[in-house]
Amino acid sequence: LAKTTQPISMDSYEGQEVNITCSHNNIATNDYITWYQQFPSQGPRFIIQGYKTKVTNEVASLFIPADRKSSTLSLPRVSLSDTAVYYCLGYSGAGSYQLTFGKGTKLSVIP
Amino acid sequence: SAVISQKPSRDICQRGTSLTIQCQVDSQVTMMFWYRQQPGQSLTLIATANQGSEATYESGFVIDKFPISRPNLTFSTLTVSNMSPEDSSIYLCSVVRGSSGHEQFFGPGTRLTVL
């Protein structure tokens, strides 16, 4: 999962669902997909991770199709506080981390 | 989760000097990572620091410029040596925790400005 591609920016109105897609064409069999959120002047914060199909937690959902060449982070009913940069990142098995952050997607939530 | 602190939180330094950044974790971890984030940019991994062994540097980063120490399982330092204005960045440390081993936790970062 050395290289990921995401949209540079997205705008959304409050209350809408936002979907951010990350392309990772050269994903390896052992790679997990993880997503991070970063606010200005803070370190990134882990949001969600998955390997295939769908994963949901209290913050977001992550959809990974069968070919695993992309993943989509879904944020339900965004609020102004969701304005941040979102990164997808891949991990191989424990002890073998590929820690290449892509450029990230700057999400701007509009009132 | 993991609680990570960094010191200093920010500093302004003169060209040619060195700054050592400290990273403290609230529990023992095997691997610690150091990143650089230039203004408005994504994160770039500098090196991976394992306790008891030499740090592993990524392409474009060398030990002479960014020496790293890892004296125990809860602490690490990154030194930015012979600084130039191009070294002005935010420097972050992180660790991997979580039941799956895939969750990375970051410190708050050190904002460095080199004049």
Tab-separated table of C-alpha atoms in Angstrom:
chain	number	residue	atom	x	y	z
A	1	LEU	CA	0.000	0.000	0.000
A	2	ALA	CA	2.896	2.337	-0.710
A	3	LYS	CA	0.922	4.959	-2.656
A	4	THR	CA	-2.564	6.264	-2.041
A	5	THR	CA	-4.618	8.781	-3.990
A	6	GLN	CA	-7.383	10.922	-2.512
A	7	PRO	CA	-9.247	14.036	-3.617
A	8	ILE	CA	-7.409	17.125	-2.452
A	9	SER	CA	-10.501	18.789	-1.025
A	10	MET	CA	-14.228	18.396	-0.499
A	11	ASP	CA	-16.985	20.690	0.691
A	12	SER	CA	-20.164	19.593	2.430
A	13	TYR	CA	-23.069	21.192	4.236
A	14	GLU	CA	-23.804	20.385	7.831
A	15	GLY	CA	-25.985	17.330	8.316
A	16	GLN	CA	-25.008	15.661	5.060
A	17	GLU	CA	-23.243	12.344	4.681
A	18	VAL	CA	-19.715	12.651	3.315
A	19	ASN	CA	-17.879	9.920	1.447
A	20	ILE	CA	-14.132	10.188	0.858
A	21	THR	CA	-12.568	7.623	-1.446
A	22	CYS	CA	-8.950	6.546	-1.391
A	23	SER	CA	-7.349	4.610	-4.253
A	24	HIS	CA	-4.632	2.094	-3.427
A	25	ASN	CA	-4.096	0.042	-6.552
A	26	ASN	CA	-0.970	-1.761	-5.361
A	27	ILE	CA	-2.369	-2.964	-2.084
A	28	ALA	CA	-0.705	-6.117	-0.775
A	29	THR	CA	-2.504	-9.143	0.575
A	30	ASN	CA	-1.572	-8.394	4.176
A	31	ASP	CA	-2.297	-4.657	4.072
A	32	TYR	CA	-4.947	-3.173	6.316
A	33	ILE	CA	-6.450	0.196	5.467
A	34	THR	CA	-6.583	2.833	8.162
A	35	TRP	CA	-7.957	6.363	8.185
A	36	TYR	CA	-6.853	9.341	10.220
A	37	GLN	CA	-8.276	12.776	10.960
A	38	GLN	CA	-6.082	15.802	11.562
A	39	PHE	CA	-7.140	19.163	12.905
A	40	PRO	CA	-4.853	22.204	12.574
A	41	SER	CA	-2.004	22.254	15.081
A	42	GLN	CA	-2.694	18.689	16.230
A	43	GLY	CA	-1.320	15.274	15.437
A	44	PRO	CA	-3.447	12.905	13.350
A	45	ARG	CA	-6.091	10.876	15.167
A	46	PHE	CA	-6.986	7.296	14.266
A	47	ILE	CA	-10.582	6.961	13.036
A	48	ILE	CA	-11.150	3.493	11.647
A	49	GLN	CA	-9.443	0.532	10.034
A	50	GLY	CA	-10.529	-2.386	7.898
A	51	TYR	CA	-9.374	-5.227	5.695
A	52	LYS	CA	-12.402	-5.953	3.512
A	53	THR	CA	-16.171	-5.401	3.271
A	54	LYS	CA	-17.616	-2.917	5.735
A	55	VAL	CA	-16.559	-1.738	9.161
A	56	THR	CA	-18.512	0.668	11.337
A	57	ASN	CA	-17.701	2.364	14.612
A	58	GLU	CA	-19.156	5.274	16.561
A	59	VAL	CA	-17.428	7.803	14.330
A	60	ALA	CA	-17.482	6.489	10.759
A	61	SER	CA	-17.943	3.602	8.376
A	62	LEU	CA	-15.360	2.158	6.058
A	63	PHE	CA	-16.308	0.383	2.843
A	64	ILE	CA	-13.768	-1.797	1.058
A	65	PRO	CA	-14.789	-3.546	-2.185
A	66	ALA	CA	-13.820	-7.101	-2.975
A	67	ASP	CA	-10.780	-6.126	-5.075
A	68	ARG	CA	-9.523	-3.888	-2.219
A	69	LYS	CA	-8.060	-1.376	-4.658
A	70	SER	CA	-9.962	1.440	-3.015
A	71	SER	CA	-11.700	2.273	0.206
A	72	THR	CA	-14.372	4.808	1.138
A	73	LEU	CA	-14.626	6.586	4.450
A	74	SER	CA	-18.191	7.566	5.222
A	75	LEU	CA	-18.963	10.267	7.778
A	76	PRO	CA	-22.669	10.408	8.655
A	77	ARG	CA	-24.336	13.779	9.214
A	78	VAL	CA	-21.200	15.914	9.382
A	79	SER	CA	-20.961	18.948	11.612
A	80	LEU	CA	-18.666	21.964	11.577
A	81	SER	CA	-16.329	20.140	13.939
A	82	ASP	CA	-15.646	17.530	11.259
A	83	THR	CA	-13.738	20.121	9.236
A	84	ALA	CA	-10.279	18.566	9.053
A	85	VAL	CA	-7.837	16.764	6.795
A	86	TYR	CA	-8.483	13.048	6.348
A	87	TYR	CA	-5.733	10.589	5.415
A	88	CYS	CA	-5.848	6.965	4.379
A	89	LEU	CA	-2.851	4.837	5.192
A	90	GLY	CA	-1.904	1.221	4.826
A	91	TYR	CA	-0.356	-1.212	7.261
A	92	SER	CA	1.084	-4.579	6.466
A	93	GLY	CA	1.381	-7.256	9.122
A	94	ALA	CA	2.742	-6.462	12.536
A	95	GLY	CA	6.387	-5.529	12.398
A	96	SER	CA	6.222	-4.475	8.763
A	97	TYR	CA	4.653	-1.097	8.490
A	98	GLN	CA	4.319	0.926	5.341
A	99	LEU	CA	3.800	4.386	6.728
A	100	THR	CA	3.398	6.504	3.656
A	101	PHE	CA	0.791	9.178	4.154
A	102	GLY	CA	-0.850	10.481	1.014
A	103	LYS	CA	-1.695	14.110	0.525
A	104	GLY	CA	-4.977	13.775	2.401
A	105	THR	CA	-8.410	15.255	1.759
A	106	LYS	CA	-9.275	18.597	3.270
A	107	LEU	CA	-12.940	18.468	4.220
A	108	SER	CA	-14.683	21.781	4.765
A	109	VAL	CA	-18.114	21.639	6.370
A	110	ILE	CA	-20.285	24.625	5.565
A	111	PRO	CA	-23.063	25.884	7.869
B	1	SER	CA	-5.027	4.187	23.408
B	2	ALA	CA	-1.746	5.885	24.238
B	3	VAL	CA	-0.922	9.238	25.777
B	4	ILE	CA	2.072	10.869	24.153
B	5	SER	CA	3.731	14.097	25.143
B	6	GLN	CA	6.388	16.059	23.317
B	7	LYS	CA	8.784	18.728	24.459
B	8	PRO	CA	9.163	21.469	23.489
B	9	SER	CA	5.799	22.257	21.953
B	10	ARG	CA	7.419	24.933	19.825
B	11	ASP	CA	10.733	26.673	19.416
B	12	ILE	CA	12.412	29.325	17.339
B	13	CYS	CA	16.031	28.569	16.584
B	14	GLN	CA	18.921	30.169	14.784
B	15	ARG	CA	20.464	28.737	11.651
B	16	GLY	CA	23.328	26.344	12.367
B	17	THR	CA	22.163	25.300	15.826
B	18	SER	CA	20.606	22.004	16.922
B	19	LEU	CA	17.394	21.173	18.749
B	20	THR	CA	16.505	17.983	20.566
B	21	ILE	CA	12.846	17.009	20.714
B	22	GLN	CA	11.635	14.639	23.400
B	23	CYS	CA	8.799	12.144	23.104
B	24	GLN	CA	7.337	10.423	26.167
B	25	VAL	CA	4.733	7.639	26.058
B	26	ASP	CA	2.567	6.619	28.993
B	27	SER	CA	3.325	2.906	28.556
B	28	GLN	CA	5.915	0.666	27.007
B	29	VAL	CA	5.969	0.335	23.236
B	30	THR	CA	8.328	-1.476	20.929
B	31	MET	CA	8.314	0.848	17.967
B	32	MET	CA	8.241	4.613	17.875
B	33	PHE	CA	8.124	6.723	14.749
B	34	TRP	CA	9.253	10.225	13.941
B	35	TYR	CA	7.526	12.297	11.272
B	36	ARG	CA	7.969	15.705	9.740
B	37	GLN	CA	5.072	17.792	8.496
B	38	GLN	CA	5.950	20.901	6.560
B	39	PRO	CA	3.433	23.747	6.469
B	40	GLY	CA	0.311	22.758	4.579
B	41	GLN	CA	1.755	19.380	3.638
B	42	SER	CA	1.218	15.751	4.534
B	43	LEU	CA	3.324	13.773	6.975
B	44	THR	CA	6.654	12.305	5.954
B	45	LEU	CA	8.205	9.497	7.949
B	46	ILE	CA	11.739	10.307	9.059
B	47	ALA	CA	12.686	7.137	10.907
B	48	THR	CA	11.545	4.209	12.990
B	49	ALA	CA	13.091	3.878	16.443
B	50	ASN	CA	13.219	0.502	18.154
B	51	GLN	CA	14.559	0.184	21.667
B	52	GLY	CA	17.971	-1.424	21.746
B	53	SER	CA	18.820	-0.984	18.098
B	54	GLU	CA	19.802	1.709	15.649
B	55	ALA	CA	16.981	3.729	14.158
B	56	THR	CA	15.931	2.938	10.605
B	57	TYR	CA	15.859	6.028	8.391
B	58	GLU	CA	13.695	6.618	5.354
B	59	SER	CA	15.085	7.724	2.030
B	60	GLY	CA	16.191	11.329	2.176
B	61	PHE	CA	16.897	11.346	5.905
B	62	VAL	CA	20.284	10.589	7.449
B	63	ILE	CA	21.498	9.927	10.955
B	64	ASP	CA	23.973	12.802	10.952
B	65	LYS	CA	21.182	15.279	10.374
B	66	PHE	CA	18.490	13.602	12.492
B	67	PRO	CA	20.121	11.504	15.226
B	68	ILE	CA	17.625	9.539	17.273
B	69	SER	CA	17.944	7.984	20.688
B	70	ARG	CA	15.709	5.311	22.185
B	71	PRO	CA	17.045	4.612	25.676
B	72	ASN	CA	13.968	2.730	26.918
B	73	LEU	CA	10.503	1.564	25.926
B	74	THR	CA	8.724	4.808	26.841
B	75	PHE	CA	11.040	7.536	25.591
B	76	SER	CA	12.787	8.757	22.466
B	77	THR	CA	14.520	11.874	21.248
B	78	LEU	CA	14.998	13.336	17.793
B	79	THR	CA	17.701	15.923	17.213
B	80	VAL	CA	17.560	18.284	14.269
B	81	SER	CA	21.185	19.186	13.653
B	82	ASN	CA	22.813	22.145	11.957
B	83	MET	CA	19.428	23.634	11.228
B	84	SER	CA	18.502	25.718	8.220
B	85	PRO	CA	15.221	27.503	7.443
B	86	GLU	CA	14.216	24.460	5.335
B	87	ASP	CA	13.978	22.477	8.568
B	88	SER	CA	11.086	24.623	9.741
B	89	SER	CA	8.318	22.084	10.214
B	90	ILE	CA	6.190	20.311	12.740
B	91	TYR	CA	7.881	17.197	14.090
B	92	LEU	CA	5.663	14.452	15.457
B	93	CYS	CA	6.328	11.195	17.200
B	94	SER	CA	3.930	8.282	17.143
B	95	VAL	CA	3.483	4.745	18.409
B	96	VAL	CA	1.407	1.798	17.273
B	97	ARG	CA	-1.093	0.385	19.753
B	98	GLY	CA	-4.515	-1.162	19.718
B	99	SER	CA	-5.788	-4.707	19.738
B	100	SER	CA	-5.088	-5.111	16.045
B	101	GLY	CA	-1.692	-3.435	16.134
B	102	HIS	CA	-2.738	-1.066	13.368
B	103	GLU	CA	-3.748	2.006	15.298
B	104	GLN	CA	-1.135	4.720	15.328
B	105	PHE	CA	-1.223	7.339	18.088
B	106	PHE	CA	0.490	10.667	17.616
B	107	GLY	CA	1.973	13.203	19.941
B	108	PRO	CA	0.869	16.838	19.710
B	109	GLY	CA	3.909	17.793	17.675
B	110	THR	CA	6.771	20.238	18.016
B	111	ARG	CA	6.542	23.339	15.858
B	112	LEU	CA	10.048	24.369	14.840
B	113	THR	CA	10.899	27.669	13.187
B	114	VAL	CA	14.448	28.241	11.997
B	115	LEU	CA	15.527	31.801	11.304
